[in-house]
Amino acid sequence: MQKQTQPIIIFDSGVGGLTIYQEVKQMLPSLKVIYCSDSAGFPYGSRSESEVVDRTCHYLAELTRRYDPSLVVIACNTASTVSLPRVRQILDIPVVGVVPAIKTASERSEKRCIGLLATPGTVRREYTDQLIHDFASDCQVIRVGSSELVHLAEQYLRGESIAQEVLKAIVAPFFAGKLRPDVIVLGCTHFPLLRDLLQSVVPCPVDWVDSGAAIARRVSYLLGMAPEEKAGAIRDIFIHTGELSDNGKIAPALETMGFARLISFDYQGALI
Ligand code: DGL
């Protein structure tokens, strides 16, 4: 197994990719990570496909030029489901995408009814249709797209509380019909931040699945690194494009997770 000296880049529109970051660091604590939140472009879920592809390609090319990473993770379902082929074309390092865990959900659902909770962009993507066709064609799939939940996850990480009634209304469509899902895919990397709160508002037990652990295993495999026991002294870098809203409120959460520096990055790739 090799020792990794180059960093990896984890990219998202906001703080959702931190759920992937945490899984990766739990498995590989000595791995140096440059996390980038495209806060100037947030939220991606309500942007056009071409805007999402352009922003993702642009920033990943700039970050790769600047930091010479060994691998990139697009820790955003909304971006991965539309920009993966293009990003793989422009970068000559491994690119790991995060897409809804439909296959896992289908393997786990006894009722053959699964829910997909994602951004409005992800629920309507052709990529998502294909995943459902390939892995869950014998399941009823109930799709709920919510940008509001993405904003709520951002607020929650900044220490704000969230009203149960608001969450209840967002997940209500899953439980409106006769057949209720026993498994719900958290198809947006922001949503695992709210897993416990979501569980507390649903009317029956739900198995919530996300892609975090699978992505950490994939990164470890691609880098040829074995899972590590002890945390190293590595402190990571958090980059944000444009303004990071409530900067002061988010700093404690980032510090606890392992970030030593917060850097602002402009569209030209200059540090500001
Ligand atoms: N975290 C992102 C995802 O996994 C998207 C959130 C957004 O910007 O809409 O889909």
Short mmCIF file of C-alpha atoms and ligand atoms in Angstrom, two decimals:
data_model
loop_
_atom_site.label_atom_id
_atom_site.label_comp_id
_atom_site.label_asym_id
_atom_site.label_seq_id
_atom_site.Cartn_x
_atom_site.Cartn_y
_atom_site.Cartn_z
CA MET A 1 0.00 0.00 0.00
CA GLN A 2 1.35 3.42 -0.89
CA LYS A 3 1.70 6.50 1.28
CA GLN A 4 -0.23 9.43 -0.12
CA THR A 5 1.57 12.76 -0.24
CA GLN A 6 -0.61 14.59 -2.78
CA PRO A 7 -4.00 15.93 -1.63
CA ILE A 8 -7.37 14.98 -3.05
CA ILE A 9 -10.08 17.49 -3.94
CA ILE A 10 -13.66 17.12 -2.72
CA PHE A 11 -16.06 19.46 -4.53
CA ASP A 12 -19.68 20.43 -3.88
CA SER A 13 -21.96 23.44 -4.33
CA GLY A 14 -22.02 23.93 -0.56
CA VAL A 15 -21.42 22.05 2.69
CA GLY A 16 -23.18 18.82 1.62
CA GLY A 17 -19.95 17.27 0.40
CA LEU A 18 -18.73 17.40 3.99
CA THR A 19 -20.78 14.23 4.57
CA ILE A 20 -18.52 12.55 2.00
CA TYR A 21 -15.44 14.25 3.48
CA GLN A 22 -16.25 12.79 6.90
CA GLU A 23 -16.58 9.25 5.53
CA VAL A 24 -13.32 9.57 3.61
CA LYS A 25 -11.44 10.95 6.63
CA GLN A 26 -12.87 8.27 8.89
CA MET A 27 -11.32 5.64 6.64
CA LEU A 28 -8.17 7.58 5.65
CA PRO A 29 -7.42 10.15 8.38
CA SER A 30 -3.93 10.91 7.08
CA LEU A 31 -5.18 11.88 3.63
CA LYS A 32 -4.85 15.59 2.91
CA VAL A 33 -8.08 17.08 1.55
CA ILE A 34 -8.78 20.34 -0.22
CA TYR A 35 -12.54 20.84 0.09
CA CYS A 36 -14.20 23.30 -2.28
CA SER A 37 -17.70 24.69 -1.81
CA ASP A 38 -18.93 26.64 -4.86
CA SER A 39 -20.89 28.91 -2.59
CA ALA A 40 -21.10 31.57 -5.34
CA GLY A 41 -23.01 29.06 -7.47
CA PHE A 42 -25.13 27.54 -4.69
CA PRO A 43 -27.68 25.98 -5.02
CA TYR A 44 -26.99 23.76 -8.03
CA GLY A 45 -30.36 21.99 -7.77
CA SER A 46 -32.21 24.88 -9.34
CA ARG A 47 -29.57 25.76 -11.99
CA SER A 48 -29.64 24.63 -15.61
CA GLU A 49 -27.62 21.56 -16.56
CA SER A 50 -25.20 23.60 -18.66
CA GLU A 51 -24.52 26.05 -15.82
CA VAL A 52 -23.78 23.16 -13.45
CA VAL A 53 -21.45 21.49 -15.98
CA ASP A 54 -19.62 24.77 -16.72
CA ARG A 55 -19.07 25.68 -13.06
CA THR A 56 -18.00 22.18 -12.06
CA CYS A 57 -15.52 21.86 -14.94
CA HIS A 58 -14.18 25.36 -14.47
CA TYR A 59 -13.44 25.06 -10.75
CA LEU A 60 -12.13 21.51 -10.91
CA ALA A 61 -9.71 22.51 -13.68
CA GLU A 62 -8.50 25.54 -11.67
CA LEU A 63 -8.16 23.59 -8.42
CA THR A 64 -6.30 20.79 -10.17
CA ARG A 65 -3.86 23.28 -11.71
CA ARG A 66 -3.23 24.88 -8.33
CA TYR A 67 -3.09 21.87 -5.99
CA ASP A 68 -1.95 18.96 -8.19
CA PRO A 69 -4.32 16.42 -6.55
CA SER A 70 -4.11 12.66 -7.04
CA LEU A 71 -7.90 12.34 -7.35
CA VAL A 72 -11.10 14.38 -7.42
CA VAL A 73 -14.46 13.58 -5.82
CA ILE A 74 -17.50 15.41 -7.16
CA ALA A 75 -19.36 15.17 -3.84
CA CYS A 76 -22.61 16.41 -5.32
CA ASN A 77 -25.29 14.26 -6.93
CA THR A 78 -26.69 17.24 -8.83
CA ALA A 79 -23.31 17.91 -10.46
CA SER A 80 -22.18 14.29 -10.89
CA THR A 81 -25.36 13.15 -12.67
CA VAL A 82 -24.71 15.69 -15.41
CA SER A 83 -21.01 16.59 -15.51
CA LEU A 84 -19.05 13.39 -14.89
CA PRO A 85 -18.21 12.55 -18.56
CA ARG A 86 -17.05 16.12 -19.25
CA VAL A 87 -14.92 16.37 -16.09
CA ARG A 88 -13.31 13.00 -16.89
CA GLN A 89 -12.49 14.34 -20.36
CA ILE A 90 -10.67 17.42 -19.07
CA LEU A 91 -8.77 15.91 -16.11
CA ASP A 92 -6.20 13.16 -16.39
CA ILE A 93 -6.60 11.90 -12.81
CA PRO A 94 -9.32 9.62 -11.39
CA VAL A 95 -12.66 11.39 -10.92
CA VAL A 96 -15.12 9.82 -8.47
CA GLY A 97 -18.76 10.86 -8.84
CA VAL A 98 -21.47 10.66 -6.20
CA VAL A 99 -24.82 9.47 -7.58
CA PRO A 100 -28.03 8.35 -5.82
CA ALA A 101 -27.64 4.94 -4.15
CA ILE A 102 -30.57 3.40 -6.05
CA LYS A 103 -28.84 0.01 -6.37
CA THR A 104 -28.27 -0.31 -2.61
CA ALA A 105 -31.83 0.80 -1.91
CA SER A 106 -33.23 -1.77 -4.31
CA GLU A 107 -31.12 -4.50 -2.67
CA ARG A 108 -32.50 -3.53 0.75
CA SER A 109 -36.17 -2.87 0.02
CA GLU A 110 -38.47 -5.69 1.08
CA LYS A 111 -41.62 -3.85 0.06
CA ARG A 112 -40.19 -3.13 -3.42
CA CYS A 113 -41.04 0.51 -2.87
CA ILE A 114 -38.22 3.02 -2.50
CA GLY A 115 -38.09 6.78 -2.09
CA LEU A 116 -35.62 9.17 -3.68
CA LEU A 117 -35.07 12.43 -1.82
CA ALA A 118 -32.81 14.69 -3.87
CA THR A 119 -32.62 18.12 -5.48
CA PRO A 120 -35.15 19.05 -8.20
CA GLY A 121 -32.26 18.75 -10.69
CA THR A 122 -31.28 15.22 -9.65
CA VAL A 123 -34.82 13.79 -9.54
CA ARG A 124 -35.48 14.79 -13.16
CA ARG A 125 -32.08 13.78 -14.64
CA GLU A 126 -31.85 11.15 -17.37
CA TYR A 127 -28.98 9.65 -15.37
CA THR A 128 -31.41 9.01 -12.50
CA ASP A 129 -33.98 7.45 -14.87
CA GLN A 130 -31.24 5.14 -16.10
CA LEU A 131 -30.20 4.12 -12.55
CA ILE A 132 -33.82 3.28 -11.74
CA HIS A 133 -34.22 1.37 -15.00
CA ASP A 134 -30.99 -0.60 -14.43
CA PHE A 135 -31.28 -1.38 -10.72
CA ALA A 136 -34.85 -0.88 -9.50
CA SER A 137 -37.11 -1.67 -12.43
CA ASP A 138 -39.27 -3.93 -10.24
CA CYS A 139 -39.69 -1.25 -7.55
CA GLN A 140 -42.11 1.59 -7.26
CA VAL A 141 -39.90 4.66 -6.93
CA ILE A 142 -41.34 7.80 -5.35
CA ARG A 143 -39.24 10.87 -6.17
CA VAL A 144 -39.27 14.03 -4.08
CA GLY A 145 -37.13 16.99 -5.15
CA SER A 146 -36.47 19.72 -2.60
CA SER A 147 -34.20 22.75 -2.71
CA GLU A 148 -35.65 23.90 0.60
CA LEU A 149 -34.10 20.89 2.33
CA VAL A 150 -30.68 21.82 0.91
CA HIS A 151 -30.98 25.31 2.45
CA LEU A 152 -32.14 23.80 5.75
CA ALA A 153 -29.08 21.50 5.86
CA GLU A 154 -26.82 24.52 5.30
CA GLN A 155 -28.54 26.33 8.18
CA TYR A 156 -28.37 23.30 10.44
CA LEU A 157 -24.60 23.05 10.06
CA ARG A 158 -24.47 26.71 11.07
CA GLY A 159 -26.14 25.80 14.36
CA GLU A 160 -29.69 26.86 13.52
CA SER A 161 -32.66 24.78 14.59
CA ILE A 162 -35.20 23.43 12.11
CA ALA A 163 -38.95 23.20 12.70
CA GLN A 164 -40.23 19.61 12.61
CA GLU A 165 -43.36 20.74 10.76
CA VAL A 166 -41.27 22.00 7.85
CA LEU A 167 -39.45 18.67 7.51
CA LYS A 168 -42.71 16.75 7.86
CA ALA A 169 -44.21 18.66 4.94
CA ILE A 170 -41.16 17.96 2.75
CA VAL A 171 -41.27 14.17 3.27
CA ALA A 172 -45.11 13.92 3.28
CA PRO A 173 -45.38 12.84 -0.42
CA PHE A 174 -43.53 9.59 0.42
CA PHE A 175 -46.31 8.57 2.78
CA ALA A 176 -49.36 9.91 0.94
CA GLY A 177 -50.21 6.75 -1.03
CA LYS A 178 -51.08 3.17 -0.09
CA LEU A 179 -47.59 1.81 -0.68
CA ARG A 180 -44.98 3.47 1.55
CA PRO A 181 -41.24 3.15 0.97
CA ASP A 182 -39.24 1.11 3.48
CA VAL A 183 -35.97 2.54 2.10
CA ILE A 184 -35.33 6.18 1.15
CA VAL A 185 -32.25 7.26 -0.79
CA LEU A 186 -30.67 10.48 0.43
CA GLY A 187 -29.71 11.48 -3.12
CA CYS A 188 -28.17 14.81 -2.17
CA THR A 189 -24.99 14.98 -0.13
CA HIS A 190 -26.51 17.67 2.09
CA PHE A 191 -29.25 15.38 3.38
CA PRO A 192 -27.27 12.95 5.60
CA LEU A 193 -26.64 16.03 7.81
CA LEU A 194 -30.37 15.87 8.61
CA ARG A 195 -30.77 12.07 8.83
CA ASP A 196 -31.74 11.95 12.53
CA LEU A 197 -34.15 14.85 12.18
CA LEU A 198 -35.77 13.23 9.15
CA GLN A 199 -36.13 9.95 11.03
CA SER A 200 -37.89 11.79 13.84
CA VAL A 201 -40.67 13.11 11.56
CA VAL A 202 -41.56 10.06 9.45
CA PRO A 203 -44.63 7.96 10.40
CA CYS A 204 -42.89 4.55 10.13
CA PRO A 205 -39.32 3.19 10.34
CA VAL A 206 -37.25 4.00 7.27
CA ASP A 207 -33.85 2.73 6.15
CA TRP A 208 -32.09 5.91 4.90
CA VAL A 209 -29.29 5.14 2.45
CA ASP A 210 -26.58 7.38 1.09
CA SER A 211 -23.39 6.91 -0.92
CA GLY A 212 -20.82 8.12 1.65
CA ALA A 213 -19.28 4.84 2.82
CA ALA A 214 -19.13 3.44 -0.74
CA ILE A 215 -17.33 6.58 -1.93
CA ALA A 216 -14.77 6.30 0.89
CA ARG A 217 -14.07 2.66 -0.12
CA ARG A 218 -13.70 3.71 -3.76
CA VAL A 219 -11.23 6.49 -2.87
CA SER A 220 -9.19 4.10 -0.70
CA TYR A 221 -9.13 1.53 -3.53
CA LEU A 222 -8.15 4.04 -6.24
CA LEU A 223 -5.37 5.53 -4.13
CA GLY A 224 -4.09 2.10 -3.11
CA MET A 225 -4.38 3.09 0.55
CA ALA A 226 -5.49 0.64 3.25
CA PRO A 227 -8.00 1.90 5.84
CA GLU A 228 -6.06 3.51 8.69
CA GLU A 229 -6.43 3.15 12.44
CA LYS A 230 -5.18 6.44 13.86
CA ALA A 231 -5.89 10.03 12.99
CA GLY A 232 -2.87 11.91 11.66
CA ALA A 233 -2.03 15.53 12.38
CA ILE A 234 -3.22 16.62 8.94
CA ARG A 235 -5.41 19.72 8.97
CA ASP A 236 -7.37 20.31 5.79
CA ILE A 237 -8.23 23.35 3.67
CA PHE A 238 -11.78 24.61 3.04
CA ILE A 239 -12.14 26.78 -0.06
CA HIS A 240 -15.27 28.71 -0.90
CA THR A 241 -16.05 30.69 -4.03
CA GLY A 242 -17.61 34.09 -3.39
CA GLU A 243 -19.18 34.89 -0.06
CA LEU A 244 -19.64 32.11 2.47
CA SER A 245 -22.88 33.00 4.21
CA ASP A 246 -22.67 33.19 7.99
CA ASN A 247 -18.96 32.55 7.86
CA GLY A 248 -18.60 33.00 11.61
CA LYS A 249 -21.34 30.49 12.40
CA ILE A 250 -19.92 27.74 10.22
CA ALA A 251 -16.30 28.07 11.38
CA PRO A 252 -16.68 26.00 14.60
CA ALA A 253 -18.22 23.05 12.70
CA LEU A 254 -15.43 23.17 10.14
CA GLU A 255 -12.76 23.29 12.81
CA THR A 256 -14.25 20.30 14.61
CA MET A 257 -14.24 18.35 11.35
CA GLY A 258 -10.54 18.99 10.74
CA PHE A 259 -10.16 22.17 8.69
CA ALA A 260 -7.32 24.48 9.60
CA ARG A 261 -7.81 27.13 6.92
CA LEU A 262 -10.70 28.82 5.17
CA ILE A 263 -9.76 30.30 1.81
CA SER A 264 -11.81 32.34 -0.64
CA PHE A 265 -11.31 31.61 -4.34
CA ASP A 266 -12.48 33.85 -7.21
CA TYR A 267 -13.70 32.73 -10.64
CA GLN A 268 -10.25 33.16 -12.16
CA GLY A 269 -8.85 30.78 -9.58
CA ALA A 270 -7.05 33.51 -7.63
CA LEU A 271 -6.98 33.24 -3.87
CA ILE A 272 -8.67 36.28 -2.32
N1 DGL B 1 -25.12 18.70 -2.40
C1 DGL B 1 -25.67 18.69 -3.68
C2 DGL B 1 -26.12 17.32 -4.14
O1 DGL B 1 -25.60 16.33 -3.71
C3 DGL B 1 -26.53 19.77 -4.21
C4 DGL B 1 -27.12 20.87 -3.45
C5 DGL B 1 -27.50 22.05 -4.33
O2 DGL B 1 -26.62 22.88 -4.56
O3 DGL B 1 -28.64 22.13 -4.80
O4 DGL B 1 -26.98 17.19 -4.96
#
